Amino acid sequence: MRGKPQPVGHRPPSARAVTRWILTHPDALPEGDRIQLKVVLANCPELTALVEHVRSFACMVTELQGQRLPEWIEAARAAADLPSLSRFAQHLERDLDAVIAGLTQSWSSGVVEGHVNRIKMLKRQRFGREGSELGSVFKDHPGGRSWCCGTSS
C-alpha cells in the first residue's frame, strides 16, 4: 500500500550553474542567481574559500594586476582544503615570469591564438577525423598526420 506522496523539495542547482555563478562578476549576476549562490555557499565553506580565490584571480586578470600573482599563489597553495587550486597555483609557478607578464601587459596574442585554433580545427576535419581516403593515408604513415608539414598537431 502506498502512502501519500511526499512533496519534492527544490532540486539543488547543477554544478554547471554554480560554476557559472562563481565565474560571473558579482555585479552582473541576476538577483535570483545571487541569492541561490549565497545559499550554496552557506552550506559549503570550502566553496566559499574557492570563490574568494577565483574572484581575486579574476580581478588580477581583468585589471592587469600581475604584480599581485606571487601573493595570490601563496594564498592558494596555503589552502589545504582545496587541492585542485593548490595544484593550479603550483603550475603557474613553473613559468612565473611569463604569467606575470601576461597578467600585466595590455597587449594580447588572443587573436593569433584564435586563428591557430581555427586552422587546427580545419586540419583535423580535412585529415582524418571525417574518414576520408587522404586522412587514412596520413594516419597510416609512421610519422602520423603531421609529417607533411613538419609540425605536430
CSV table of N, CA and C in Angstrom, one decimal:
chain,number,residue,atom,x,y,z
A,1,MET,N,0.8,-1.2,0.0
A,1,MET,CA,0.0,0.0,0.0
A,1,MET,C,0.9,1.2,0.0
A,2,ARG,N,0.6,2.1,-0.8
A,2,ARG,CA,1.4,3.4,-0.9
A,2,ARG,C,0.8,4.4,0.0
A,3,GLY,N,1.8,5.2,0.5
A,3,GLY,CA,1.4,6.3,1.4
A,3,GLY,C,1.2,7.6,0.5
A,4,LYS,N,0.9,8.6,1.2
A,4,LYS,CA,0.8,9.9,0.4
A,4,LYS,C,2.1,10.3,-0.2
A,5,PRO,N,2.1,10.8,-1.4
A,5,PRO,CA,3.4,11.2,-2.0
A,5,PRO,C,3.9,12.4,-1.2
A,6,GLN,N,5.2,12.3,-1.0
A,6,GLN,CA,5.9,13.3,-0.2
A,6,GLN,C,6.2,14.5,-1.2
A,7,PRO,N,6.1,15.7,-0.7
A,7,PRO,CA,6.4,16.8,-1.6
A,7,PRO,C,7.9,16.8,-1.9
A,8,VAL,N,8.1,17.1,-3.1
A,8,VAL,CA,9.5,17.2,-3.6
A,8,VAL,C,10.1,18.6,-3.3
A,9,GLY,N,11.2,18.6,-2.6
A,9,GLY,CA,11.9,19.9,-2.3
A,9,GLY,C,12.5,20.4,-3.6
A,10,HIS,N,13.1,21.6,-3.4
A,10,HIS,CA,13.8,22.2,-4.5
A,10,HIS,C,15.0,21.4,-4.9
A,11,ARG,N,15.2,21.2,-6.2
A,11,ARG,CA,16.4,20.5,-6.7
A,11,ARG,C,17.6,21.4,-6.5
A,12,PRO,N,18.7,20.8,-6.1
A,12,PRO,CA,19.9,21.6,-5.9
A,12,PRO,C,20.3,22.0,-7.3
A,13,PRO,N,21.0,23.2,-7.3
A,13,PRO,CA,21.5,23.6,-8.6
A,13,PRO,C,22.6,22.7,-9.2
A,14,SER,N,22.7,22.7,-10.5
A,14,SER,CA,23.7,21.8,-11.1
A,14,SER,C,25.1,22.4,-10.9
A,15,ALA,N,26.1,21.6,-11.0
A,15,ALA,CA,27.5,22.1,-10.8
A,15,ALA,C,27.8,23.1,-11.9
A,16,ARG,N,27.2,23.0,-13.1
A,16,ARG,CA,27.5,23.9,-14.2
A,16,ARG,C,26.9,25.3,-13.8
A,17,ALA,N,25.7,25.3,-13.2
A,17,ALA,CA,25.1,26.6,-12.8
A,17,ALA,C,25.9,27.3,-11.7
A,18,VAL,N,26.3,26.5,-10.7
A,18,VAL,CA,27.1,27.1,-9.6
A,18,VAL,C,28.4,27.6,-10.2
A,19,THR,N,29.1,26.9,-11.1
A,19,THR,CA,30.3,27.3,-11.7
A,19,THR,C,30.1,28.7,-12.4
A,20,ARG,N,29.0,28.7,-13.2
A,20,ARG,CA,28.7,30.0,-13.9
A,20,ARG,C,28.5,31.1,-13.0
A,21,TRP,N,27.8,30.9,-11.8
A,21,TRP,CA,27.6,31.9,-10.9
A,21,TRP,C,28.9,32.4,-10.3
A,22,ILE,N,29.8,31.5,-10.0
A,22,ILE,CA,31.1,31.8,-9.4
A,22,ILE,C,31.9,32.6,-10.4
A,23,LEU,N,31.9,32.2,-11.7
A,23,LEU,CA,32.7,32.9,-12.7
A,23,LEU,C,32.1,34.2,-13.3
A,24,THR,N,30.9,34.5,-12.9
A,24,THR,CA,30.3,35.7,-13.4
A,24,THR,C,30.6,36.8,-12.3
A,25,HIS,N,30.9,38.0,-12.8
A,25,HIS,CA,31.2,39.1,-11.9
A,25,HIS,C,30.0,39.3,-11.1
A,26,PRO,N,30.1,39.5,-9.7
A,26,PRO,CA,29.0,39.6,-8.8
A,26,PRO,C,28.0,40.7,-9.2
A,27,ASP,N,28.5,41.8,-9.8
A,27,ASP,CA,27.6,42.9,-10.2
A,27,ASP,C,26.7,42.5,-11.4
A,28,ALA,N,27.2,41.5,-12.2
A,28,ALA,CA,26.4,41.1,-13.4
A,28,ALA,C,25.5,39.9,-13.1
A,29,LEU,N,25.5,39.4,-11.9
A,29,LEU,CA,24.6,38.3,-11.6
A,29,LEU,C,23.2,38.8,-11.3
A,30,PRO,N,22.2,38.1,-11.9
A,30,PRO,CA,20.8,38.5,-11.6
A,30,PRO,C,20.5,38.2,-10.1
A,31,GLU,N,19.6,38.9,-9.6
A,31,GLU,CA,19.3,38.8,-8.1
A,31,GLU,C,19.0,37.3,-7.7
A,32,GLY,N,18.2,36.6,-8.5
A,32,GLY,CA,17.9,35.2,-8.2
A,32,GLY,C,19.1,34.3,-8.1
A,33,ASP,N,20.0,34.5,-9.1
A,33,ASP,CA,21.2,33.7,-9.1
A,33,ASP,C,22.1,34.1,-7.9
A,34,ARG,N,22.2,35.4,-7.6
A,34,ARG,CA,23.0,35.8,-6.4
A,34,ARG,C,22.4,35.2,-5.1
A,35,ILE,N,21.1,35.1,-5.0
A,35,ILE,CA,20.6,34.5,-3.8
A,35,ILE,C,20.8,33.0,-3.7
A,36,GLN,N,20.7,32.3,-4.9
A,36,GLN,CA,21.0,30.9,-4.9
A,36,GLN,C,22.4,30.6,-4.6
A,37,LEU,N,23.3,31.5,-5.1
A,37,LEU,CA,24.8,31.3,-4.8
A,37,LEU,C,25.0,31.4,-3.3
A,38,LYS,N,24.4,32.4,-2.7
A,38,LYS,CA,24.6,32.6,-1.2
A,38,LYS,C,24.1,31.4,-0.5
A,39,VAL,N,23.0,30.8,-0.9
A,39,VAL,CA,22.5,29.6,-0.2
A,39,VAL,C,23.5,28.4,-0.4
A,40,VAL,N,24.0,28.3,-1.6
A,40,VAL,CA,25.0,27.2,-1.8
A,40,VAL,C,26.3,27.4,-1.0
A,41,LEU,N,26.7,28.7,-1.0
A,41,LEU,CA,28.0,29.0,-0.2
A,41,LEU,C,27.8,28.8,1.3
A,42,ALA,N,26.6,29.1,1.8
A,42,ALA,CA,26.3,28.9,3.2
A,42,ALA,C,26.4,27.5,3.6
A,43,ASN,N,26.2,26.5,2.7
A,43,ASN,CA,26.3,25.1,3.0
A,43,ASN,C,27.6,24.5,2.7
A,44,CYS,N,28.6,25.3,2.2
A,44,CYS,CA,29.9,24.7,1.8
A,44,CYS,C,31.0,25.7,2.0
A,45,PRO,N,31.7,25.6,3.2
A,45,PRO,CA,32.8,26.5,3.5
A,45,PRO,C,34.0,26.4,2.5
A,46,GLU,N,34.2,25.2,2.0
A,46,GLU,CA,35.3,25.1,1.0
A,46,GLU,C,35.0,25.8,-0.3
A,47,LEU,N,33.8,25.8,-0.7
A,47,LEU,CA,33.4,26.5,-1.9
A,47,LEU,C,33.4,28.0,-1.7
A,48,THR,N,33.1,28.4,-0.5
A,48,THR,CA,33.2,29.9,-0.1
A,48,THR,C,34.7,30.3,-0.3
A,49,ALA,N,35.6,29.5,0.3
A,49,ALA,CA,37.0,29.9,0.1
A,49,ALA,C,37.5,29.9,-1.3
A,50,LEU,N,37.0,28.9,-2.1
A,50,LEU,CA,37.3,28.8,-3.5
A,50,LEU,C,36.8,30.1,-4.2
A,51,VAL,N,35.6,30.5,-3.9
A,51,VAL,CA,35.1,31.7,-4.6
A,51,VAL,C,35.9,32.9,-4.3
A,52,GLU,N,36.4,33.1,-3.1
A,52,GLU,CA,37.3,34.2,-2.8
A,52,GLU,C,38.6,34.2,-3.7
A,53,HIS,N,39.2,33.0,-3.8
A,53,HIS,CA,40.4,32.8,-4.6
A,53,HIS,C,40.1,33.1,-6.1
A,54,VAL,N,39.0,32.5,-6.6
A,54,VAL,CA,38.7,32.7,-8.0
A,54,VAL,C,38.4,34.2,-8.3
A,55,ARG,N,37.7,34.8,-7.5
A,55,ARG,CA,37.3,36.2,-7.7
A,55,ARG,C,38.6,37.1,-7.6
A,56,SER,N,39.5,36.8,-6.7
A,56,SER,CA,40.7,37.5,-6.6
A,56,SER,C,41.6,37.4,-7.9
A,57,PHE,N,41.6,36.1,-8.4
A,57,PHE,CA,42.4,35.9,-9.6
A,57,PHE,C,41.7,36.6,-10.8
A,58,ALA,N,40.4,36.6,-10.9
A,58,ALA,CA,39.7,37.2,-11.9
A,58,ALA,C,40.0,38.7,-11.9
A,59,CYS,N,40.0,39.3,-10.7
A,59,CYS,CA,40.4,40.7,-10.6
A,59,CYS,C,41.8,41.0,-11.1
A,60,MET,N,42.7,40.1,-10.8
A,60,MET,CA,44.1,40.3,-11.4
A,60,MET,C,44.1,40.3,-12.9
A,61,VAL,N,43.3,39.3,-13.5
A,61,VAL,CA,43.3,39.2,-14.9
A,61,VAL,C,42.6,40.4,-15.6
A,62,THR,N,41.5,40.8,-15.1
A,62,THR,CA,40.7,41.9,-15.7
A,62,THR,C,41.3,43.3,-15.5
A,63,GLU,N,42.0,43.4,-14.4
A,63,GLU,CA,42.6,44.7,-14.1
A,63,GLU,C,44.1,44.8,-14.3
A,64,LEU,N,44.6,43.7,-14.9
A,64,LEU,CA,46.1,43.7,-15.3
A,64,LEU,C,47.0,43.9,-14.1
A,65,GLN,N,46.7,43.2,-13.0
A,65,GLN,CA,47.5,43.3,-11.8
A,65,GLN,C,48.4,42.1,-11.5
A,66,GLY,N,49.2,41.8,-12.5
A,66,GLY,CA,50.1,40.6,-12.4
A,66,GLY,C,51.1,40.7,-11.2
A,67,GLN,N,51.4,41.9,-10.8
A,67,GLN,CA,52.4,42.0,-9.6
A,67,GLN,C,51.8,41.4,-8.4
A,68,ARG,N,50.5,41.2,-8.3
A,68,ARG,CA,49.8,40.5,-7.1
A,68,ARG,C,49.9,39.0,-7.2
A,69,LEU,N,50.4,38.4,-8.3
A,69,LEU,CA,50.3,37.0,-8.5
A,69,LEU,C,51.1,36.2,-7.5
A,70,PRO,N,52.3,36.6,-7.1
A,70,PRO,CA,53.0,35.8,-6.1
A,70,PRO,C,52.3,35.7,-4.8
A,71,GLU,N,51.7,36.7,-4.3
A,71,GLU,CA,50.9,36.6,-3.1
A,71,GLU,C,49.7,35.8,-3.2
A,72,TRP,N,49.0,35.9,-4.4
A,72,TRP,CA,47.9,35.0,-4.7
A,72,TRP,C,48.3,33.5,-4.7
A,73,ILE,N,49.4,33.2,-5.3
A,73,ILE,CA,49.9,31.9,-5.4
A,73,ILE,C,50.1,31.3,-4.0
A,74,GLU,N,50.7,32.1,-3.1
A,74,GLU,CA,51.0,31.7,-1.7
A,74,GLU,C,49.7,31.4,-1.0
A,75,ALA,N,48.7,32.3,-1.2
A,75,ALA,CA,47.4,32.1,-0.5
A,75,ALA,C,46.7,30.8,-1.1
A,76,ALA,N,46.8,30.6,-2.4
A,76,ALA,CA,46.2,29.4,-3.0
A,76,ALA,C,46.9,28.2,-2.5
A,77,ARG,N,48.2,28.2,-2.5
A,77,ARG,CA,48.9,27.0,-2.0
A,77,ARG,C,48.7,26.7,-0.6
A,78,ALA,N,48.4,27.7,0.2
A,78,ALA,CA,48.1,27.5,1.6
A,78,ALA,C,46.7,26.9,1.9
A,79,ALA,N,45.9,27.0,0.9
A,79,ALA,CA,44.5,26.4,1.1
A,79,ALA,C,44.6,24.9,1.0
A,80,ALA,N,44.8,24.3,2.1
A,80,ALA,CA,45.0,22.8,2.2
A,80,ALA,C,43.7,22.1,1.8
A,81,ASP,N,42.6,22.7,2.1
A,81,ASP,CA,41.3,22.0,1.8
A,81,ASP,C,40.9,22.2,0.3
A,82,LEU,N,41.7,22.8,-0.5
A,82,LEU,CA,41.4,23.0,-1.9
A,82,LEU,C,42.6,22.5,-2.8
A,83,PRO,N,42.8,21.2,-2.8
A,83,PRO,CA,44.0,20.7,-3.5
A,83,PRO,C,44.1,21.0,-5.0
A,84,SER,N,42.9,21.1,-5.7
A,84,SER,CA,43.0,21.5,-7.1
A,84,SER,C,43.5,22.9,-7.3
A,85,LEU,N,43.1,23.8,-6.4
A,85,LEU,CA,43.5,25.2,-6.5
A,85,LEU,C,45.0,25.3,-6.2
A,86,SER,N,45.5,24.5,-5.3
A,86,SER,CA,46.9,24.4,-4.9
A,86,SER,C,47.7,23.9,-6.1
A,87,ARG,N,47.2,22.9,-6.8
A,87,ARG,CA,47.9,22.4,-8.0
A,87,ARG,C,47.9,23.4,-9.1
A,88,PHE,N,46.8,24.1,-9.3
A,88,PHE,CA,46.8,25.2,-10.3
A,88,PHE,C,47.9,26.3,-10.0
A,89,ALA,N,47.9,26.7,-8.7
A,89,ALA,CA,48.9,27.7,-8.3
A,89,ALA,C,50.4,27.1,-8.6
A,90,GLN,N,50.6,25.9,-8.3
A,90,GLN,CA,51.9,25.2,-8.5
A,90,GLN,C,52.3,25.3,-10.0
A,91,HIS,N,51.3,25.0,-10.8
A,91,HIS,CA,51.6,25.1,-12.3
A,91,HIS,C,51.9,26.5,-12.7
A,92,LEU,N,51.2,27.5,-12.1
A,92,LEU,CA,51.5,28.9,-12.5
A,92,LEU,C,53.0,29.2,-12.2
A,93,GLU,N,53.5,28.6,-11.1
A,93,GLU,CA,54.9,28.9,-10.7
A,93,GLU,C,55.9,28.4,-11.7
A,94,ARG,N,55.5,27.4,-12.5
A,94,ARG,CA,56.5,26.8,-13.4
A,94,ARG,C,57.1,27.9,-14.4
A,95,ASP,N,56.2,28.8,-14.8
A,95,ASP,CA,56.7,29.9,-15.7
A,95,ASP,C,56.2,31.2,-15.2
A,96,LEU,N,56.5,31.5,-13.9
A,96,LEU,CA,56.0,32.7,-13.2
A,96,LEU,C,56.2,34.0,-14.0
A,97,ASP,N,57.4,34.2,-14.5
A,97,ASP,CA,57.7,35.5,-15.2
A,97,ASP,C,56.7,35.7,-16.4
A,98,ALA,N,56.5,34.6,-17.2
A,98,ALA,CA,55.6,34.7,-18.3
A,98,ALA,C,54.2,35.0,-17.9
A,99,VAL,N,53.7,34.3,-16.8
A,99,VAL,CA,52.4,34.5,-16.3
A,99,VAL,C,52.2,35.9,-15.8
A,100,ILE,N,53.1,36.4,-15.1
A,100,ILE,CA,53.1,37.8,-14.6
A,100,ILE,C,53.0,38.8,-15.7
A,101,ALA,N,53.9,38.5,-16.7
A,101,ALA,CA,53.8,39.4,-17.9
A,101,ALA,C,52.5,39.4,-18.6
A,102,GLY,N,51.9,38.2,-18.7
A,102,GLY,CA,50.6,38.1,-19.3
A,102,GLY,C,49.5,38.7,-18.5
A,103,LEU,N,49.7,38.8,-17.2
A,103,LEU,CA,48.6,39.5,-16.4
A,103,LEU,C,48.9,40.9,-16.2
A,104,THR,N,50.0,41.4,-16.7
A,104,THR,CA,50.4,42.8,-16.5
A,104,THR,C,50.3,43.7,-17.8
A,105,GLN,N,50.8,43.1,-18.9
A,105,GLN,CA,50.8,43.9,-20.1
A,105,GLN,C,49.5,43.9,-20.8
A,106,SER,N,49.2,45.0,-21.5
A,106,SER,CA,47.9,45.2,-22.1
A,106,SER,C,47.7,44.5,-23.4
A,107,TRP,N,48.8,44.2,-24.1
A,107,TRP,CA,48.6,43.5,-25.4
A,107,TRP,C,48.4,42.0,-25.2
A,108,SER,N,47.8,41.4,-26.3
A,108,SER,CA,47.4,40.0,-26.2
A,108,SER,C,47.6,39.4,-27.5
A,109,SER,N,47.9,38.1,-27.5
A,109,SER,CA,48.0,37.3,-28.7
A,109,SER,C,46.8,36.5,-28.9
A,110,GLY,N,45.7,36.8,-28.3
A,110,GLY,CA,44.4,36.1,-28.4
A,110,GLY,C,43.9,35.9,-29.8
A,111,VAL,N,44.0,37.0,-30.6
A,111,VAL,CA,43.5,36.9,-32.0
A,111,VAL,C,44.3,35.9,-32.8
A,112,VAL,N,45.7,35.9,-32.6
A,112,VAL,CA,46.5,34.9,-33.3
A,112,VAL,C,46.2,33.5,-32.8
A,113,GLU,N,46.0,33.3,-31.5
A,113,GLU,CA,45.7,32.0,-31.0
A,113,GLU,C,44.4,31.5,-31.5
A,114,GLY,N,43.4,32.4,-31.7
A,114,GLY,CA,42.1,32.1,-32.3
A,114,GLY,C,42.3,31.5,-33.7
A,115,HIS,N,43.2,32.2,-34.5
A,115,HIS,CA,43.4,31.7,-35.8
A,115,HIS,C,44.1,30.4,-35.8
A,116,VAL,N,45.1,30.2,-34.9
A,116,VAL,CA,45.8,28.9,-34.8
A,116,VAL,C,44.8,27.8,-34.5
A,117,ASN,N,43.9,28.1,-33.6
A,117,ASN,CA,42.9,27.1,-33.1
A,117,ASN,C,42.0,26.8,-34.3
A,118,ARG,N,41.6,27.8,-35.1
A,118,ARG,CA,40.7,27.5,-36.3
A,118,ARG,C,41.4,26.7,-37.3
A,119,ILE,N,42.7,27.0,-37.6
A,119,ILE,CA,43.5,26.2,-38.5
A,119,ILE,C,43.6,24.8,-38.1
A,120,LYS,N,43.9,24.6,-36.8
A,120,LYS,CA,44.0,23.2,-36.3
A,120,LYS,C,42.7,22.4,-36.5
A,121,MET,N,41.6,23.1,-36.3
A,121,MET,CA,40.3,22.5,-36.4
A,121,MET,C,40.0,22.1,-37.9
A,122,LEU,N,40.4,23.0,-38.8
A,122,LEU,CA,40.2,22.7,-40.2
A,122,LEU,C,41.1,21.5,-40.6
A,123,LYS,N,42.3,21.5,-40.1
A,123,LYS,CA,43.3,20.5,-40.4
A,123,LYS,C,42.7,19.1,-39.9
A,124,ARG,N,42.2,19.1,-38.7
A,124,ARG,CA,41.6,17.9,-38.2
A,124,ARG,C,40.4,17.4,-39.0
A,125,GLN,N,39.6,18.4,-39.5
A,125,GLN,CA,38.5,18.0,-40.3
A,125,GLN,C,38.9,17.4,-41.7
A,126,ARG,N,39.9,18.0,-42.2
A,126,ARG,CA,40.4,17.5,-43.5
A,126,ARG,C,41.2,16.3,-43.5
A,127,PHE,N,42.0,16.1,-42.5
A,127,PHE,CA,43.0,15.0,-42.5
A,127,PHE,C,42.7,13.9,-41.4
A,128,GLY,N,41.5,13.3,-41.6
A,128,GLY,CA,41.4,12.1,-40.8
A,128,GLY,C,40.2,11.9,-40.0
A,129,ARG,N,39.6,13.0,-39.4
A,129,ARG,CA,38.5,12.8,-38.5
A,129,ARG,C,37.2,12.5,-39.2
A,130,GLU,N,37.1,12.8,-40.5
A,130,GLU,CA,35.9,12.5,-41.2
A,130,GLU,C,36.0,11.2,-42.0
A,131,GLY,N,37.2,10.5,-42.0
A,131,GLY,CA,37.3,9.2,-42.6
A,131,GLY,C,37.6,9.3,-44.1
A,132,SER,N,38.2,10.4,-44.6
A,132,SER,CA,38.4,10.5,-46.0
A,132,SER,C,39.6,9.6,-46.3
A,133,GLU,N,39.8,9.3,-47.6
A,133,GLU,CA,40.9,8.4,-48.1
A,133,GLU,C,42.2,9.1,-47.8
A,134,LEU,N,42.3,10.4,-48.0
A,134,LEU,CA,43.5,11.2,-47.8
A,134,LEU,C,43.9,11.1,-46.3
A,135,GLY,N,42.9,11.2,-45.4
A,135,GLY,CA,43.1,11.2,-44.0
A,135,GLY,C,43.7,9.8,-43.6
A,136,SER,N,43.2,8.7,-44.2
A,136,SER,CA,43.7,7.4,-43.8
A,136,SER,C,45.2,7.3,-44.3
A,137,VAL,N,45.6,7.9,-45.4
A,137,VAL,CA,47.0,7.9,-45.8
A,137,VAL,C,47.9,8.5,-44.7
A,138,PHE,N,47.4,9.7,-44.2
A,138,PHE,CA,48.2,10.3,-43.2
A,138,PHE,C,48.2,9.5,-41.9
A,139,LYS,N,47.1,8.9,-41.5
A,139,LYS,CA,47.1,8.1,-40.3
A,139,LYS,C,48.0,6.9,-40.4
A,140,ASP,N,48.1,6.3,-41.6
A,140,ASP,CA,48.9,5.1,-41.7
A,140,ASP,C,50.4,5.4,-41.8
A,141,HIS,N,50.8,6.6,-42.0
A,141,HIS,CA,52.2,7.0,-42.1
A,141,HIS,C,52.8,6.9,-40.7
A,142,PRO,N,54.1,6.4,-40.6
A,142,PRO,CA,54.7,6.3,-39.3
A,142,PRO,C,54.8,7.6,-38.5
A,143,GLY,N,54.9,8.7,-39.2
A,143,GLY,CA,55.0,10.0,-38.5
A,143,GLY,C,53.7,10.6,-38.2
A,144,GLY,N,52.6,9.9,-38.5
A,144,GLY,CA,51.3,10.5,-38.1
A,144,GLY,C,50.8,11.4,-39.2
A,145,ARG,N,49.8,12.2,-38.9
A,145,ARG,CA,49.2,13.1,-39.8
A,145,ARG,C,50.1,14.3,-40.1
A,146,SER,N,51.0,14.7,-39.2
A,146,SER,CA,51.7,15.9,-39.3
A,146,SER,C,53.0,15.8,-40.1
A,147,TRP,N,53.3,14.7,-40.7
A,147,TRP,CA,54.6,14.5,-41.4
A,147,TRP,C,54.7,15.4,-42.6
A,148,CYS,N,53.5,15.8,-43.2
A,148,CYS,CA,53.6,16.6,-44.4
A,148,CYS,C,54.1,18.0,-44.1
A,149,CYS,N,53.8,18.6,-43.0
A,149,CYS,CA,54.2,20.0,-42.7
A,149,CYS,C,55.3,20.1,-41.6
A,150,GLY,N,55.7,19.0,-41.1
A,150,GLY,CA,56.8,19.0,-40.1
A,150,GLY,C,56.4,19.5,-38.7
A,151,THR,N,55.1,19.6,-38.4
A,151,THR,CA,54.7,20.0,-37.1
A,151,THR,C,53.8,19.0,-36.5
A,152,SER,N,53.6,19.0,-35.2
A,152,SER,CA,52.7,18.1,-34.6
A,152,SER,C,51.4,18.8,-34.3
A,153,SER,N,50.3,18.1,-34.3
A,153,SER,CA,49.1,18.8,-34.0
A,153,SER,C,48.5,18.3,-32.7
